[in-house]
Short mmCIF file of C-alpha atoms in Angstrom, two decimals:
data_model
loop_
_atom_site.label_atom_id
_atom_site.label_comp_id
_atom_site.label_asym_id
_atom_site.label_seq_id
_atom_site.Cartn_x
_atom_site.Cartn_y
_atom_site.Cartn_z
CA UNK A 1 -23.63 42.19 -34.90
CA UNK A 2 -20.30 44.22 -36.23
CA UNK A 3 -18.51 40.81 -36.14
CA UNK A 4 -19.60 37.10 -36.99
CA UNK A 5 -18.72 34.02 -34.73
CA UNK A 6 -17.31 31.55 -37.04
CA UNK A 7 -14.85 28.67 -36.01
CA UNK A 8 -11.32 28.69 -37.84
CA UNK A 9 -10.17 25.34 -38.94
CA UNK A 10 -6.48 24.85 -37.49
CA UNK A 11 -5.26 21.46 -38.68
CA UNK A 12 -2.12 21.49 -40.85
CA UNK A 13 -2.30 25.61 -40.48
CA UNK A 14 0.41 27.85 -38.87
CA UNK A 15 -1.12 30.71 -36.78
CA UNK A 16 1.96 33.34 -36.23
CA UNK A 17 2.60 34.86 -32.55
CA UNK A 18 5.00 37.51 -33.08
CA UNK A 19 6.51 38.64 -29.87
CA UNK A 20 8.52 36.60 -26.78
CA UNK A 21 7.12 37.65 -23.69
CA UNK A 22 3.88 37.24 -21.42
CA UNK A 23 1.86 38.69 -23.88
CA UNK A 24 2.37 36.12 -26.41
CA UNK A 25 2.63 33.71 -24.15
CA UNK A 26 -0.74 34.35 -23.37
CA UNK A 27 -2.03 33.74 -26.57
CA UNK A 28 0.03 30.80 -27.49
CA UNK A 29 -1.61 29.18 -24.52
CA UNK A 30 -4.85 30.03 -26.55
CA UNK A 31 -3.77 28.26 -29.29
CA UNK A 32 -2.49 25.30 -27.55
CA UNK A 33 -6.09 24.15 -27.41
CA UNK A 34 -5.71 23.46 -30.92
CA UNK A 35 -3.33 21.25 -33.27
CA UNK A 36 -2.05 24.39 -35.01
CA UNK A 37 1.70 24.77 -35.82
CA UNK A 38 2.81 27.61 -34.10
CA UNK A 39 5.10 30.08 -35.12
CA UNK A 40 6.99 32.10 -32.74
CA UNK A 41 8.51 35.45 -34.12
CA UNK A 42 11.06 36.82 -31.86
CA UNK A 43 14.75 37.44 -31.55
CA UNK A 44 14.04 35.98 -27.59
CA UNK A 45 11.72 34.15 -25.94
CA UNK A 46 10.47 34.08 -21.69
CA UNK A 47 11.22 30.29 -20.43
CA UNK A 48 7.55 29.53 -21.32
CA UNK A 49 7.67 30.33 -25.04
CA UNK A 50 11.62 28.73 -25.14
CA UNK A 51 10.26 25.36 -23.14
CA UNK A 52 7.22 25.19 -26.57
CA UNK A 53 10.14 25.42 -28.56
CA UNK A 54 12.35 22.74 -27.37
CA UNK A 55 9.43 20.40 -26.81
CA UNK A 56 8.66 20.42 -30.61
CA UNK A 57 5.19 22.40 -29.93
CA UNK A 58 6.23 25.32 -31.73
CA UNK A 59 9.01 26.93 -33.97
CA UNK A 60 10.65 30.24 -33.65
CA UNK A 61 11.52 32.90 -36.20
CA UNK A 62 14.37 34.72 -35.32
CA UNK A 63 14.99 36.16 -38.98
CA UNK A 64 13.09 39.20 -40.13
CA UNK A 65 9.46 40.01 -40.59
CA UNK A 66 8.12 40.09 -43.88
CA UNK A 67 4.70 39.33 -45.61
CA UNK A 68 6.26 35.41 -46.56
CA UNK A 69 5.85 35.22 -42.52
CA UNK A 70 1.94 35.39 -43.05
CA UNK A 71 1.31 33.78 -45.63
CA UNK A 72 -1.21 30.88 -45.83
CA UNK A 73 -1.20 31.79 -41.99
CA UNK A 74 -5.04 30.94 -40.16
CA UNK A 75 -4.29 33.80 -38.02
CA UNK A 76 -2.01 36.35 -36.08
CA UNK A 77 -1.16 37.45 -32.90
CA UNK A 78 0.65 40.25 -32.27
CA UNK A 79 1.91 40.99 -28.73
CA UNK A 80 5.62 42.96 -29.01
CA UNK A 81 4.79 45.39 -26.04
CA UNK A 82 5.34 47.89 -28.38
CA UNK A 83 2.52 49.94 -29.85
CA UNK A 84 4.49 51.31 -32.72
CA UNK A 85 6.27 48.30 -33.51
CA UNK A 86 2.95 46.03 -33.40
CA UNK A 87 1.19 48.86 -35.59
CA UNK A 88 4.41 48.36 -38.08
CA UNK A 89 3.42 44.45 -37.90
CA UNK A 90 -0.05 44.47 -38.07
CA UNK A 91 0.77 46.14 -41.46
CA UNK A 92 2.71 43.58 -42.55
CA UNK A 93 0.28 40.89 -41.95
CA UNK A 94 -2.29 42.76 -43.78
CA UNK A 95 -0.34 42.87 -46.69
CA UNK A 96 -0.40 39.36 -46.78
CA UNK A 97 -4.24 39.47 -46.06
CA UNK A 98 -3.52 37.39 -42.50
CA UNK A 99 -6.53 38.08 -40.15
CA UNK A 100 -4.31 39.55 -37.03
CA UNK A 101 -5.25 40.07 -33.98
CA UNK A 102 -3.14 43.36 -31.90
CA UNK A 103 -2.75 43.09 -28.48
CA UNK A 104 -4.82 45.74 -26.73
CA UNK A 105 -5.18 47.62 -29.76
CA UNK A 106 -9.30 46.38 -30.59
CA UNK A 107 -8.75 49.22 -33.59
CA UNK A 108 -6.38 47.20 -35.39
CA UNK A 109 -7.82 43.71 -34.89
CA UNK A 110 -9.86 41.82 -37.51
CA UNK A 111 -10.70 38.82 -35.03
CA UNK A 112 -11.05 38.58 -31.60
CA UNK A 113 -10.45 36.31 -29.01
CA UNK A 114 -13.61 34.78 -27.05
CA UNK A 115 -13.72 33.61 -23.84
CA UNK A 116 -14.33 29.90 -24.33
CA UNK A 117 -15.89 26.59 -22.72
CA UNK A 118 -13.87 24.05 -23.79
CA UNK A 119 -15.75 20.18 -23.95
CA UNK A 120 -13.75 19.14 -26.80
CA UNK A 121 -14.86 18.75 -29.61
CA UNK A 122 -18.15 20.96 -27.98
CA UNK A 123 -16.59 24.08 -28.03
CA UNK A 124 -18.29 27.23 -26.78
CA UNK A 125 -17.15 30.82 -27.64
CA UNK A 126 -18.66 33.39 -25.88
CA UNK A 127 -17.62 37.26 -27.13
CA UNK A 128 -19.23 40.77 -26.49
CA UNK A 129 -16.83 42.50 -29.64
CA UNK A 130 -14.87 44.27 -26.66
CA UNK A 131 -17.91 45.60 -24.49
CA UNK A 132 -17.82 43.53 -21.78
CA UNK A 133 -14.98 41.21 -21.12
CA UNK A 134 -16.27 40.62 -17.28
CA UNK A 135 -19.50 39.72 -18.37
CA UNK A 136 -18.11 37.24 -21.15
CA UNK A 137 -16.14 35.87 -18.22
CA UNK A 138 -19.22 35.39 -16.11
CA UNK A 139 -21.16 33.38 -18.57
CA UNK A 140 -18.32 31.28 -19.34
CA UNK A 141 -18.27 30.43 -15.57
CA UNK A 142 -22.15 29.78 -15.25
CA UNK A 143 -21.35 26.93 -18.69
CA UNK A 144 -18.88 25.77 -16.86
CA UNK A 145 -20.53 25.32 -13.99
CA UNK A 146 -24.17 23.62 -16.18
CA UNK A 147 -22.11 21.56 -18.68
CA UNK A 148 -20.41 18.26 -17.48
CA UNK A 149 -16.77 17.82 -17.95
CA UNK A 150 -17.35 14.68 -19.84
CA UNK A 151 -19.80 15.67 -22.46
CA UNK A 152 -17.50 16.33 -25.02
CA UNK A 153 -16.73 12.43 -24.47
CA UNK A 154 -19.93 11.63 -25.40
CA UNK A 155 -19.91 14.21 -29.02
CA UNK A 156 -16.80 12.26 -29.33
CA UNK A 157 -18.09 8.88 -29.55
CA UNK A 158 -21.05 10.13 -31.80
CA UNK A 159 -18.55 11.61 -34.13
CA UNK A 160 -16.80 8.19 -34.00
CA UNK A 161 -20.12 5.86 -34.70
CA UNK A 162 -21.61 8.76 -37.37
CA UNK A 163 -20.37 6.35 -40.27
CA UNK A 164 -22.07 2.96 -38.59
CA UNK A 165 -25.53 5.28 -38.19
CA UNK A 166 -25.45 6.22 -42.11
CA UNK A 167 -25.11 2.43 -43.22
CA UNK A 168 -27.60 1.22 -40.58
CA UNK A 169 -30.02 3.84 -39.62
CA UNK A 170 -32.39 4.96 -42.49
CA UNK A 171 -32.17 8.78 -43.21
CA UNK A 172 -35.48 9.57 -41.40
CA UNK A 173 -35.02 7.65 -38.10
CA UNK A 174 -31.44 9.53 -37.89
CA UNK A 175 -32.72 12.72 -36.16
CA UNK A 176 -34.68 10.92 -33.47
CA UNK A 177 -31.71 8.89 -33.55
CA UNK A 178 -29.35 11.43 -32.33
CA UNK A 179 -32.05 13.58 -30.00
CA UNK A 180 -32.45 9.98 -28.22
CA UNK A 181 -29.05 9.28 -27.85
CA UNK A 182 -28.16 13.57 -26.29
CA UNK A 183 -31.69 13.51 -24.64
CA UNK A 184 -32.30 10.56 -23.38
CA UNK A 185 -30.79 7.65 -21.50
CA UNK A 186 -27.62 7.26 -23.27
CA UNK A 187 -26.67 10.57 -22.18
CA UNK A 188 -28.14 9.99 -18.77
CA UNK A 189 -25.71 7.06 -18.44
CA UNK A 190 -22.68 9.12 -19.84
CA UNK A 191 -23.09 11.85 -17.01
CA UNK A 192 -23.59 9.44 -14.47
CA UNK A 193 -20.27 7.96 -15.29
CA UNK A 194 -21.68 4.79 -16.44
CA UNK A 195 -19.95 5.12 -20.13
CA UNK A 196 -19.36 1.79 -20.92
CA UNK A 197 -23.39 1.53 -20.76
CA UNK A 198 -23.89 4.19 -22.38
CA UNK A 199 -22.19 3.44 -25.43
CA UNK A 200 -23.40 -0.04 -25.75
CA UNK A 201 -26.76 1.16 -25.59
CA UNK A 202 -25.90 3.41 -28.45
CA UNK A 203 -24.40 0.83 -30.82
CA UNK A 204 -26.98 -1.88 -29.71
CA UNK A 205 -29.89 0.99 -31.12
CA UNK A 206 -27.30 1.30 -34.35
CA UNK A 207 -27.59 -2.38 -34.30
CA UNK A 208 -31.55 -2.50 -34.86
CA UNK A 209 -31.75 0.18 -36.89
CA UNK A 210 -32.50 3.17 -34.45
CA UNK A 211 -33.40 4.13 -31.69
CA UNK A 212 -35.58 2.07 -29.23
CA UNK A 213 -38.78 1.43 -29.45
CA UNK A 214 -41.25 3.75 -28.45
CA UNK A 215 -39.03 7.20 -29.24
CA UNK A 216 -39.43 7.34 -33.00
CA UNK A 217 -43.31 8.07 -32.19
CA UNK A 218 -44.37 12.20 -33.42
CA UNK A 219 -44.96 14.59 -30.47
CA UNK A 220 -47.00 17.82 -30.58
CA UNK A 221 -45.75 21.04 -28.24
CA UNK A 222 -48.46 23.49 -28.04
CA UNK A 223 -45.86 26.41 -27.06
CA UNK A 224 -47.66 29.73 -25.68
CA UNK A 225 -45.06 32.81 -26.82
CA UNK A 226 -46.69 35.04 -24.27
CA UNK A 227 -46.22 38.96 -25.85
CA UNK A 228 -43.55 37.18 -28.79
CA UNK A 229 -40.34 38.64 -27.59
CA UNK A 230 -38.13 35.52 -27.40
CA UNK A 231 -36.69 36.45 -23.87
CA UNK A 232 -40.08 36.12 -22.47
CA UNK A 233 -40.50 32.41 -23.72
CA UNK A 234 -40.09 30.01 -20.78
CA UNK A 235 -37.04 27.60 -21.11
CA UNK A 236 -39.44 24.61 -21.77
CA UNK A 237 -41.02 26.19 -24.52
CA UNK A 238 -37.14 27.42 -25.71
CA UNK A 239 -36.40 23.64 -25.44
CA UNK A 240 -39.17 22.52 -27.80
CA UNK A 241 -38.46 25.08 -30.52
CA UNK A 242 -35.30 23.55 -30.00
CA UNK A 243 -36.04 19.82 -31.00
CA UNK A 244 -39.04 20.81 -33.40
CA UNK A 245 -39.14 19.36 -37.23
CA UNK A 246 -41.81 21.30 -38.03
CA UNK A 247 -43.10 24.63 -36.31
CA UNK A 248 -46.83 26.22 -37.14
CA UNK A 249 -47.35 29.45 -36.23
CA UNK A 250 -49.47 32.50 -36.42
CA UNK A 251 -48.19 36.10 -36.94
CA UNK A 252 -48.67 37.55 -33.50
CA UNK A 253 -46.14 34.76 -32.30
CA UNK A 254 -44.04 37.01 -33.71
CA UNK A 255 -40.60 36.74 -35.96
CA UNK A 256 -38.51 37.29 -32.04
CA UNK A 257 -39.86 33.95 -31.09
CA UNK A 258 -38.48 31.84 -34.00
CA UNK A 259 -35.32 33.30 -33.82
CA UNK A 260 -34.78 30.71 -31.23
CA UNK A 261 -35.79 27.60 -33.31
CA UNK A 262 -33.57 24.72 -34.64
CA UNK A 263 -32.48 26.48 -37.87
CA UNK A 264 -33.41 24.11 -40.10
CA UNK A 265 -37.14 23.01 -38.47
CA UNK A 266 -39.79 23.49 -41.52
CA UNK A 267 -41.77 26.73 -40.63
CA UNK A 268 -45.53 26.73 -41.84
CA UNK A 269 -47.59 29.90 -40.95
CA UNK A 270 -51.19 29.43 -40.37
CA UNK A 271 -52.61 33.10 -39.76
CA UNK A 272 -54.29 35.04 -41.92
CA UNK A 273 -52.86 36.54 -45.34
CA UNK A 274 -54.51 39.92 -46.75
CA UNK A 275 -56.72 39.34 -49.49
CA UNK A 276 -56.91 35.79 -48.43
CA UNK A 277 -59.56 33.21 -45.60
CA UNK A 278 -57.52 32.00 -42.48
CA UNK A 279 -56.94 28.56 -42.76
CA UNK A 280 -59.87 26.38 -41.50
CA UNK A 281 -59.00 25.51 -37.85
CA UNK A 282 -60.10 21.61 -38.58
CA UNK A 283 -57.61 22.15 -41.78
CA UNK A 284 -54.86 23.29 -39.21
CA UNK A 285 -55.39 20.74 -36.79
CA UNK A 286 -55.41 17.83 -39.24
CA UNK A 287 -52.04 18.99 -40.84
CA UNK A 288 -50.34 18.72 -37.52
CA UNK A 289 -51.80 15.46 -36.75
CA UNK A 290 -49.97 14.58 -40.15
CA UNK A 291 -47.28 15.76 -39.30
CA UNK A 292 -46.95 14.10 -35.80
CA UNK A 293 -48.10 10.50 -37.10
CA UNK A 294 -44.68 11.05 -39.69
CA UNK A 295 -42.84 11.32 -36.63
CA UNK A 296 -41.94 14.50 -36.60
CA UNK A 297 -41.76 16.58 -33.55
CA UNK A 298 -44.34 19.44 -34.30
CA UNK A 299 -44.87 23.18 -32.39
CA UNK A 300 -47.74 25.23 -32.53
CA UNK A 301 -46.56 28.20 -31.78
CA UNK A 302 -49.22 31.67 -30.79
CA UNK A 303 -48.95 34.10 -28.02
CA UNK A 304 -50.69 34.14 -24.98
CA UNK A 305 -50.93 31.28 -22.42
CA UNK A 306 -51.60 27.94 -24.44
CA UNK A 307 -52.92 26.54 -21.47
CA UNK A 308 -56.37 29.42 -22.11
CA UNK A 309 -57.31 28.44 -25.49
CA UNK A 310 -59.93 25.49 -26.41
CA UNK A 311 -58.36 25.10 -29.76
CA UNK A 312 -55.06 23.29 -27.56
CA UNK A 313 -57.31 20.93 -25.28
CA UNK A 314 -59.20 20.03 -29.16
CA UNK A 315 -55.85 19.11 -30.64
CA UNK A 316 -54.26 17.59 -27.86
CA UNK A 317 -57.95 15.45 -27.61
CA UNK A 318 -57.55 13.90 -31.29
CA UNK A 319 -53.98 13.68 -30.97
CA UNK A 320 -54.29 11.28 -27.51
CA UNK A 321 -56.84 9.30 -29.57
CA UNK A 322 -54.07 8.71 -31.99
CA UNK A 323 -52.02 7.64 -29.83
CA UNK A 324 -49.26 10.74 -29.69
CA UNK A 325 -48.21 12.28 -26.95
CA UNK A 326 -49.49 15.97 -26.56
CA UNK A 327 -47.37 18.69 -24.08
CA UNK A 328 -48.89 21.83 -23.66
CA UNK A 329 -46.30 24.85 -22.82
CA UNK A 330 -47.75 27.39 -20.99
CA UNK A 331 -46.78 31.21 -21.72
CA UNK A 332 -46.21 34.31 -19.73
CA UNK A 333 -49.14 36.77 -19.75
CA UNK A 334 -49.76 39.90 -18.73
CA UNK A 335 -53.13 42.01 -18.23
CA UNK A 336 -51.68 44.17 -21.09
CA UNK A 337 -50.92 41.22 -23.17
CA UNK A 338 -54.00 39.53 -22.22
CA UNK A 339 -56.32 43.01 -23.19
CA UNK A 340 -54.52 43.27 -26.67
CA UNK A 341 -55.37 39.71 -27.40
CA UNK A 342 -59.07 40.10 -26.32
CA UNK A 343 -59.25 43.26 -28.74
CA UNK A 344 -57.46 41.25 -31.56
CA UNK A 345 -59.69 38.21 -31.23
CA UNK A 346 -62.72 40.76 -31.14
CA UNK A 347 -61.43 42.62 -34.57
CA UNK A 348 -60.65 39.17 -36.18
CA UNK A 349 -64.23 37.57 -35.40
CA UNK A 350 -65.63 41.06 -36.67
CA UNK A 351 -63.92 41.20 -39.67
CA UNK A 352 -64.05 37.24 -41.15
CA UNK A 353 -67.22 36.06 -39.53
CA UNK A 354 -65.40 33.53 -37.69
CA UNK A 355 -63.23 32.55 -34.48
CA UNK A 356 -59.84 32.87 -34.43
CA UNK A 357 -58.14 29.17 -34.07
CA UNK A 358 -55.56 30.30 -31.68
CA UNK A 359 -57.28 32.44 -29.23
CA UNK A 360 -60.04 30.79 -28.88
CA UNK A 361 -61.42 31.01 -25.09
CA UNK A 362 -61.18 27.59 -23.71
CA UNK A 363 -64.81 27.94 -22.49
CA UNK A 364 -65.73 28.25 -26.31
#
């Protein structure tokens, strides 16, 4: 990346617009999204900026520009219609070490505008730093399109009730908490336009002290990566790295793959270390089963098709006994994929005298 997405807090902050005419308009109308004071620089303004003005949404400066303009400023625009005059200006603004923004001129911008899906407060930014504008345009429209208009309702309520969930939910139900309540049928209810339901469901599980019965129980995902590159997963197994507390994983799931993991999920590797035995595949299997019965949502994560190895049906056997619930993710193979594993599994047995716990054939 040459540029890092980062949101830019906005309350009780002026972001500067310095120019009166459809340019800036088109970036105040950016900003109106937010509950920024905005400042319009310009000795005139088109009916659109003037009508801000007299409505109290914004301010003009009609005096000169000077670094005092920018400072303590989250941000400027500058959209003259000039290209020497906004060069002049973006100078200025630098000076007073304002991030600016210069119409059409991507050389002498230090932030960028995305396009953006707008749930509030779920807010989406999508950017390609200047590349491809039409294609950031197209994904907005297929989120637009996937995400329902009310979901930002529904952060908004959770934002609302986050104080009555820290003085009656105990710190280890919270995350089940909150995956039951954007997962499950509270959310269901919310996009079906049932809201009212949906929020006394919510505040009834507050209420008793999480989330109902029955959802606080561990689950193991047996995730195949096929090859390891991440945009070969399948979107279930995408989903479960997703929600996972805890992934395991072996190196030829590959570094790709976890990229796409909840950021803070605990990450144990099980494969082998140089110089070192392989962890016991009993040893493996009883650590997840530990893990599950804490509650936690656990991956295994290896390449190859999960659904092909014996070690999955042997964990998802003792972990039925136990009561939890066992999904096994199939992955995307193909003959090339499938020969390197059947060499690797050949070298590995070779090597340590013993079977390796991932690619173990099911018939085994």
């Amino acid at each position: 990346m040459h540029a890092f997405p980062m949101f830019i807090k906005t309350t009780g902050r002026r972001v500067v617009i310095v120019g009166g005419g459809e340019q800036a308009a088109q970036k105040a109308r950016l900003i109106l999204k937010t509950d920024a004071q905005i400042v319009l620089a310009a000795p005139a303004l088109d009916p659109e900026l003037s009508a801000l003005v007299e409505t109290g949404r914004a301010e003009q400066h009609r005096g000169a520009i000077d670094v005092s303009l920018f400072d303590d400023a989250a941000m400027a625009f500058i959209a003259t219609g000039c290209i020497g005059i906004d060069a002049s200006i973006h100078a200025i603004a630098r000076a007073a070490r304002c991030a600016v923004n210069v119409v059409d001129q991507p050389d002498l911008c230090e932030v960028t505008t995305p396009a953006i899906v707008d749930r509030d407060p779920v807010v989406i930014a999508i950017g390609t730093e200047g590349a491809a504008p039409v294609l950031a345009r197209q994904i907005k429209t297929k989120l637009e399109e996937d995400l329902p208009q009310s979901l930002g309702g529904l952060a908004a309520l959770a934002g609302r009730l986050r104080g009555a969930v820290a003085r009656h939910v105990a710190r280890p139900q919270r995350r089940d908490f909150w995956r039951w309540v954007f997962a499950e049928t509270p959310r269901q209810l919310w996009e079906k336009g049932a809201e009212h339901h949906a929020s006394q469901a919510i505040k009834r599980a507050i209420s008793s002290g999480g989330a109902p019965k029955g959802t606080d129980k561990g689950a193991i995902a047996v995730v195949g990566a096929g090859p390891g590159a991440r945009d070969l997963l399948t979107l279930r197994a995408v989903q479960r790295l997703q929600e996972a507390d805890v992934i395991f994983y072996d190196g030829k799931a590959g570094e790709d793959a976890l990229e796409l993991a909840r950021r803070d999920a605990e990450r144990i590797y099980v494969g082998p270390v140089p110089g070192a035995h392989a962890w016991p595949r009993q040893a493996i299997r009883a650590r997840i089963l530990a893990e599950a019965r804490r509650g936690c949502r656990v991956v295994t994560l290896s390449t190859g098709d999960a659904t092909e190895t014996a070690s999955a049906f042997a964990l998802e056997d003792e972990a039925r006994a136990d009561g939890l619930s066992v999904e096994i993710v199939p992955g995307i193979v193909t003959l090339s994929c499938q020969s390197r594993a059947s060499s690797s599994s050949v070298a590995a047995t070779g090597a340590a005298g013993g079977e390796d716990y991932w690619q173990e054939a099911k018939s085994g």
